[in-house]
């Protein structure tokens, strides 16, 4: 809520002194000017005759009124001019005082009171400056908050990575220590220790690779290599590559979509990583499911791809956290199944790089990961971000 600048007693006194001094100077100037004019007329008869001639010939109104005494008119004009000068001087001094108050507010903000804003109602030009200052402070505060968020995110990332690496590393060191100290009774037990250490090392390798992929796709310098391709054909290839693994899980992968071919432009290598993650998750965590559905539809200027399964439902309170780094749904997602908790975060980052968004929806009948992608990389980026925020709100 804007308010006018409240002047202090000292500033009000300054304005009074400014006005009084200005009036005195103007009265002295007016008096000197009147004396000068009278002297000029008294010493110059020709000028007096010229003025008399003007008075005689100049009339006003239909009755022919003559203005014989011009001194009163001259005094009135001088009075108007004096009022204008006094007003200009006082307004100028008042604007200077406004500027002093704005500078004081700016110093107050600079001292660390970043939640404070300048709320003065000032003249138009100074108001632009005030608005710019407030906008600059808002931008600075947002940047600082974003920097703190990034720093906190880095700390959380280091903590999570350290924890996830320490667990298998402790096992590796433990089993190798047993081997180093010859604490095994048979070759069979020795092979068991080495095999366990090997599995834990592979688990660490997967985590490091996922972490590298995550940091790569989150980087602002990451570039896409878009090509034109048929999305439905890509899904059919993925289904074929996972057919054997799905058969072992007693599941079938079904592909559908329209139109066929569904041509679009994207980085197929990175999108392949997304769909691989989603299909692997469906195979690992879709307990009790018999089908994995891959469906692609062209809707307006975007492509909507759904990777669904008819397995166990994901709890509603977990849906909004699925794409957080290292998040695993209790009982169904853990390191026992080999997950690092980075797969969905990587998928979300890759989709965001394309200008799209992804969200999850789950019911007792079916669990779906829904991906919205523009037909062409970079198209409708702003619209997609807005839709992403809306869908994220819905999922919560």
XYZ file of C-alpha atoms in Angstrom:
396
model
C 0.000 0.000 0.000
C 1.646 3.246 -1.146
C 1.726 6.255 1.148
C 2.914 9.813 0.793
C 6.312 10.803 2.149
C 5.934 12.090 5.708
C 8.148 15.106 6.255
C 9.958 15.603 9.520
C 9.675 18.826 11.523
C 13.089 19.907 10.270
C 12.071 19.339 6.643
C 8.844 21.312 7.117
C 10.907 24.168 8.541
C 13.182 23.992 5.495
C 10.164 24.349 3.211
C 8.869 27.360 5.182
C 12.282 29.055 5.076
C 12.581 28.269 1.358
C 9.178 29.855 0.699
C 9.819 32.955 2.848
C 13.263 33.589 1.360
C 11.899 33.162 -2.170
C 9.014 35.590 -1.512
C 11.395 38.207 -0.072
C 13.743 37.916 -3.029
C 10.843 38.189 -5.485
C 9.408 41.287 -3.725
C 12.825 42.936 -3.881
C 13.093 42.014 -7.555
C 9.583 43.320 -8.269
C 10.290 46.603 -6.482
C 13.552 47.052 -8.341
C 11.795 46.290 -11.619
C 9.026 48.851 -10.931
C 11.577 51.519 -10.040
C 13.548 50.781 -13.194
C 10.463 50.997 -15.421
C 9.320 54.280 -13.829
C 12.765 55.776 -14.299
C 12.828 54.671 -17.937
C 9.428 56.323 -18.579
C 10.356 59.511 -16.672
C 13.578 60.016 -18.622
C 12.121 59.062 -22.000
C 9.136 61.242 -23.091
C 8.896 59.342 -26.372
C 8.264 56.089 -24.520
C 5.590 57.784 -22.365
C 3.856 59.135 -25.513
C 3.992 55.677 -27.102
C 2.378 54.103 -24.058
C -0.308 56.814 -24.028
C -1.004 56.134 -27.711
C -1.465 52.456 -27.043
C -3.824 53.236 -24.153
C -5.876 55.522 -26.369
C -6.233 53.129 -29.269
C -6.651 49.912 -27.259
C -10.253 49.250 -26.213
C -12.045 46.280 -24.609
C -15.623 45.111 -25.091
C -18.536 46.572 -27.082
C -18.635 49.727 -24.941
C -15.073 50.602 -25.927
C -13.596 50.436 -22.425
C -10.080 51.960 -22.094
C -7.543 50.589 -19.645
C -6.029 53.918 -18.529
C -4.032 52.510 -15.565
C -1.756 49.640 -16.571
C 0.161 49.541 -13.305
C -2.468 47.355 -11.628
C -2.383 44.911 -14.563
C 1.401 44.826 -14.434
C 1.336 44.166 -10.684
C -1.187 41.353 -11.165
C 1.009 39.713 -13.807
C 4.029 39.995 -11.553
C 2.038 38.466 -8.681
C 1.059 35.493 -10.878
C 4.684 35.068 -11.959
C 5.795 35.226 -8.318
C 3.297 32.521 -7.304
C 4.553 30.261 -10.121
C 8.185 30.769 -9.076
C 7.416 30.106 -5.385
C 5.473 26.950 -6.269
C 8.291 25.735 -8.542
C 10.918 26.313 -5.854
C 8.894 24.551 -3.144
C 8.003 21.627 -5.445
C 11.668 21.279 -6.397
C 12.754 21.249 -2.761
C 9.969 18.758 -1.895
C 11.151 16.392 -4.636
C 14.666 16.610 -3.228
C 13.285 15.633 0.175
C 11.430 12.723 -1.415
C 14.685 11.593 -2.967
C 16.389 11.770 0.448
C 13.684 9.542 1.933
C 14.005 7.055 -0.940
C 17.802 6.939 -0.478
C 17.330 6.390 3.278
C 14.952 3.496 2.521
C 17.471 2.078 0.078
C 20.228 2.201 2.721
C 17.856 0.461 5.152
C 17.338 -2.364 2.646
C 21.081 -2.515 1.922
C 21.746 -3.033 5.653
C 20.160 -6.456 5.352
C 16.428 -5.775 5.633
C 15.665 -7.544 2.351
C 12.037 -8.135 3.285
C 11.453 -4.359 3.308
C 10.087 -2.526 0.247
C 9.818 1.169 -0.587
C 6.113 2.057 -0.497
C 6.233 5.815 -1.075
C 3.867 7.578 -3.430
C 6.163 10.044 -5.205
C 6.317 11.966 -8.476
C 6.146 10.065 -11.745
C 9.852 10.005 -12.589
C 10.927 9.082 -9.075
C 8.155 6.475 -8.910
C 9.823 4.678 -11.810
C 13.060 4.598 -9.827
C 11.246 3.264 -6.742
C 9.550 0.541 -8.797
C 12.900 -0.426 -10.334
C 14.521 -0.611 -6.881
C 11.723 -2.827 -5.544
C 11.945 -5.060 -8.609
C 15.727 -5.298 -8.202
C 15.380 -6.245 -4.521
C 12.751 -8.872 -5.408
C 15.057 -10.288 -8.048
C 17.987 -10.332 -5.618
C 15.938 -12.060 -2.921
C 14.709 -14.664 -5.419
C 18.263 -15.251 -6.652
C 19.522 -15.680 -3.088
C 16.689 -18.088 -2.301
C 17.427 -20.049 -5.474
C 21.126 -20.114 -4.595
C 20.330 -21.407 -1.104
C 18.007 -24.002 -2.609
C 20.722 -25.150 -5.026
C 23.274 -25.273 -2.211
C 20.892 -27.281 -0.048
C 20.160 -29.534 -3.006
C 23.895 -30.135 -3.485
C 24.325 -30.948 0.202
C 21.405 -33.384 0.072
C 22.837 -34.947 -3.077
C 26.244 -35.458 -1.435
C 24.612 -36.875 1.708
C 22.448 -39.315 -0.252
C 25.277 -40.396 -2.543
C 27.593 -40.883 0.429
C 24.986 -42.996 2.192
C 24.154 -45.108 -0.861
C 27.817 -45.684 -1.714
C 28.875 -46.404 1.864
C 26.473 -49.330 2.250
C 27.816 -51.511 -0.603
C 31.359 -50.246 -0.010
C 31.216 -51.438 3.601
C 30.128 -54.872 2.385
C 32.893 -54.996 -0.235
C 35.571 -54.059 2.293
C 34.127 -56.519 4.810
C 34.133 -59.507 2.462
C 37.504 -58.640 0.945
C 38.842 -58.249 4.493
C 37.679 -61.782 5.296
C 39.459 -63.031 2.179
C 42.585 -60.983 3.010
C 42.690 -62.537 6.513
C 42.005 -66.016 5.107
C 38.838 -66.283 7.173
C 37.111 -68.829 4.953
C 36.815 -72.543 5.391
C 36.523 -73.696 1.783
C 36.905 -72.599 -1.798
C 33.115 -72.542 -2.040
C 32.936 -70.016 0.815
C 35.720 -67.987 -0.819
C 33.764 -67.828 -4.072
C 30.674 -66.787 -2.132
C 32.578 -63.872 -0.586
C 34.055 -62.769 -3.913
C 30.676 -63.081 -5.649
C 28.978 -60.952 -2.981
C 31.737 -58.319 -3.264
C 31.329 -58.406 -7.044
C 27.556 -57.823 -6.818
C 28.047 -54.925 -4.415
C 30.664 -53.417 -6.743
C 28.191 -53.653 -9.642
C 25.585 -51.938 -7.467
C 28.049 -49.095 -6.847
C 28.790 -48.902 -10.562
C 25.075 -48.540 -11.361
C 24.747 -45.775 -8.773
C 27.763 -43.884 -10.130
C 26.511 -44.207 -13.710
C 23.039 -42.985 -12.732
C 24.531 -40.122 -10.765
C 26.677 -39.142 -13.740
C 23.655 -39.291 -16.040
C 21.566 -37.234 -13.607
C 24.164 -34.457 -13.260
C 24.632 -34.454 -17.035
C 20.951 -33.989 -17.882
C 20.527 -31.383 -15.105
C 23.353 -29.278 -16.513
C 22.257 -26.098 -18.305
C 24.849 -26.771 -21.006
C 23.400 -30.153 -21.968
C 22.428 -30.187 -25.635
C 19.911 -32.353 -27.423
C 20.505 -34.105 -30.737
C 16.993 -34.101 -32.190
C 16.065 -36.307 -35.138
C 12.757 -36.990 -36.865
C 11.351 -40.427 -36.022
C 8.181 -42.492 -35.623
C 7.281 -42.698 -31.906
C 5.114 -45.797 -32.347
C 7.926 -47.647 -34.134
C 10.261 -46.710 -31.286
C 7.843 -48.115 -28.695
C 7.508 -51.344 -30.709
C 11.300 -51.724 -30.759
C 11.434 -51.212 -27.000
C 8.682 -53.779 -26.473
C 10.611 -56.301 -28.576
C 13.841 -55.715 -26.636
C 12.088 -56.336 -23.293
C 9.966 -59.264 -24.531
C 12.174 -61.990 -23.026
C 12.448 -60.293 -19.624
C 8.709 -59.643 -19.577
C 8.068 -63.330 -20.399
C 10.144 -64.341 -17.352
C 7.921 -62.109 -15.232
C 4.808 -63.610 -16.873
C 3.924 -60.231 -18.350
C 3.085 -59.009 -21.862
C 4.026 -55.652 -23.379
C 1.318 -54.189 -25.601
C 1.878 -51.209 -27.924
C -0.847 -48.939 -29.294
C -1.154 -45.419 -30.700
C -2.433 -43.162 -33.404
C -1.852 -41.889 -35.945
C 0.565 -44.460 -37.270
C 3.179 -43.361 -38.180
C 3.356 -40.741 -35.420
C 6.209 -38.560 -36.627
C 7.891 -36.137 -34.227
C 11.270 -34.598 -33.470
C 13.306 -35.405 -30.337
C 16.570 -36.864 -29.029
C 15.830 -40.580 -29.430
C 18.859 -41.693 -27.386
C 17.740 -39.736 -24.324
C 14.068 -40.643 -24.763
C 15.143 -44.301 -25.013
C 16.701 -43.906 -21.560
C 13.395 -42.548 -20.235
C 11.306 -45.407 -21.605
C 13.891 -47.983 -20.505
C 13.660 -46.679 -16.944
C 9.862 -46.730 -16.971
C 9.602 -50.239 -18.454
C 12.241 -51.600 -16.053
C 10.329 -50.047 -13.144
C 7.079 -51.646 -14.374
C 8.787 -55.053 -14.540
C 10.419 -54.690 -11.106
C 7.711 -53.061 -9.059
C 4.441 -53.971 -10.800
C 3.816 -56.953 -8.527
C 0.837 -58.998 -9.584
C 0.611 -57.318 -12.966
C 0.183 -59.147 -16.230
C 0.483 -56.352 -18.771
C 2.614 -53.328 -19.597
C 0.901 -50.877 -21.938
C 2.827 -48.494 -24.169
C 0.495 -45.968 -25.786
C 1.247 -42.839 -27.848
C -1.320 -40.319 -29.046
C -0.960 -37.088 -30.959
C -3.113 -34.424 -29.283
C -2.922 -31.007 -30.900
C 0.683 -29.851 -31.051
C 2.006 -32.439 -28.612
C 2.482 -36.174 -28.187
C 1.165 -37.898 -25.062
C 2.888 -41.182 -24.203
C 1.638 -43.452 -21.421
C 3.679 -46.265 -19.884
C 1.214 -48.221 -17.767
C 0.977 -51.504 -15.901
C -1.828 -53.334 -14.112
C 0.280 -54.181 -11.068
C 0.194 -52.955 -7.483
C -1.037 -49.414 -6.836
C 1.415 -46.725 -5.790
C 0.200 -44.988 -2.585
C -1.289 -41.543 -3.228
C 1.014 -39.837 -0.732
C 4.022 -41.156 -2.683
C 2.951 -39.962 -6.145
C 4.154 -36.387 -5.671
C 7.583 -37.596 -4.461
C 8.282 -40.250 -7.072
C 10.501 -37.938 -9.114
C 12.595 -36.755 -6.144
C 16.196 -37.900 -6.139
C 16.858 -41.096 -4.182
C 13.194 -41.434 -3.254
C 11.946 -44.996 -2.978
C 8.443 -46.108 -2.081
C 8.581 -48.178 1.072
C 8.393 -51.968 0.718
C 8.332 -51.847 -3.083
C 11.354 -49.722 -4.008
C 14.617 -50.400 -2.223
C 18.196 -51.220 -2.946
C 17.281 -54.859 -2.587
C 15.682 -54.604 -6.023
C 18.706 -52.808 -7.384
C 17.192 -49.352 -7.698
C 19.247 -46.219 -7.079
C 16.316 -43.840 -6.693
C 17.633 -41.705 -9.571
C 15.872 -43.304 -12.537
C 12.669 -41.229 -12.393
C 14.587 -38.047 -11.566
C 16.695 -38.632 -14.689
C 13.557 -39.293 -16.738
C 11.944 -36.073 -15.512
C 15.067 -34.041 -16.361
C 15.284 -35.503 -19.873
C 11.607 -34.764 -20.538
C 12.096 -31.207 -19.225
C 15.040 -30.770 -21.614
C 12.624 -31.476 -24.457
C 10.192 -28.851 -23.171
C 7.743 -31.425 -21.871
C 6.638 -32.820 -18.514
C 5.884 -36.134 -16.843
C 3.637 -37.172 -13.972
C 2.332 -40.360 -12.397
C -1.218 -41.524 -11.803
C -2.143 -44.692 -9.936
C -5.360 -46.536 -9.098
C -6.062 -50.099 -7.962
C -6.653 -51.054 -11.613
C -3.699 -49.375 -13.363
C -0.585 -47.280 -12.731
C 0.471 -44.872 -15.476
C 3.407 -42.604 -16.122
C 2.145 -39.915 -18.501
C 4.607 -37.991 -20.675
C 3.716 -34.853 -22.634
C 6.174 -33.897 -25.381
C 6.026 -31.181 -28.056
C 6.013 -32.471 -31.626
C 9.191 -30.501 -32.182
C 11.947 -29.794 -29.666
C 11.646 -26.289 -28.254
C 8.018 -25.804 -29.392
C 5.468 -24.555 -26.873
C 8.040 -24.635 -24.058
C 6.255 -22.080 -21.920
C 2.866 -23.748 -22.353
C 4.290 -27.107 -21.407
C 5.888 -25.699 -18.256
C 2.582 -24.171 -17.224
C 0.802 -27.467 -17.835
C 3.503 -29.231 -15.855
C 2.853 -27.026 -12.848
C -0.904 -27.642 -13.156
C -0.472 -31.406 -13.375
C 1.997 -31.393 -10.476
C -0.620 -29.597 -8.427
C -3.241 -32.173 -9.397
C -0.987 -35.080 -8.488
C -0.503 -33.623 -5.014
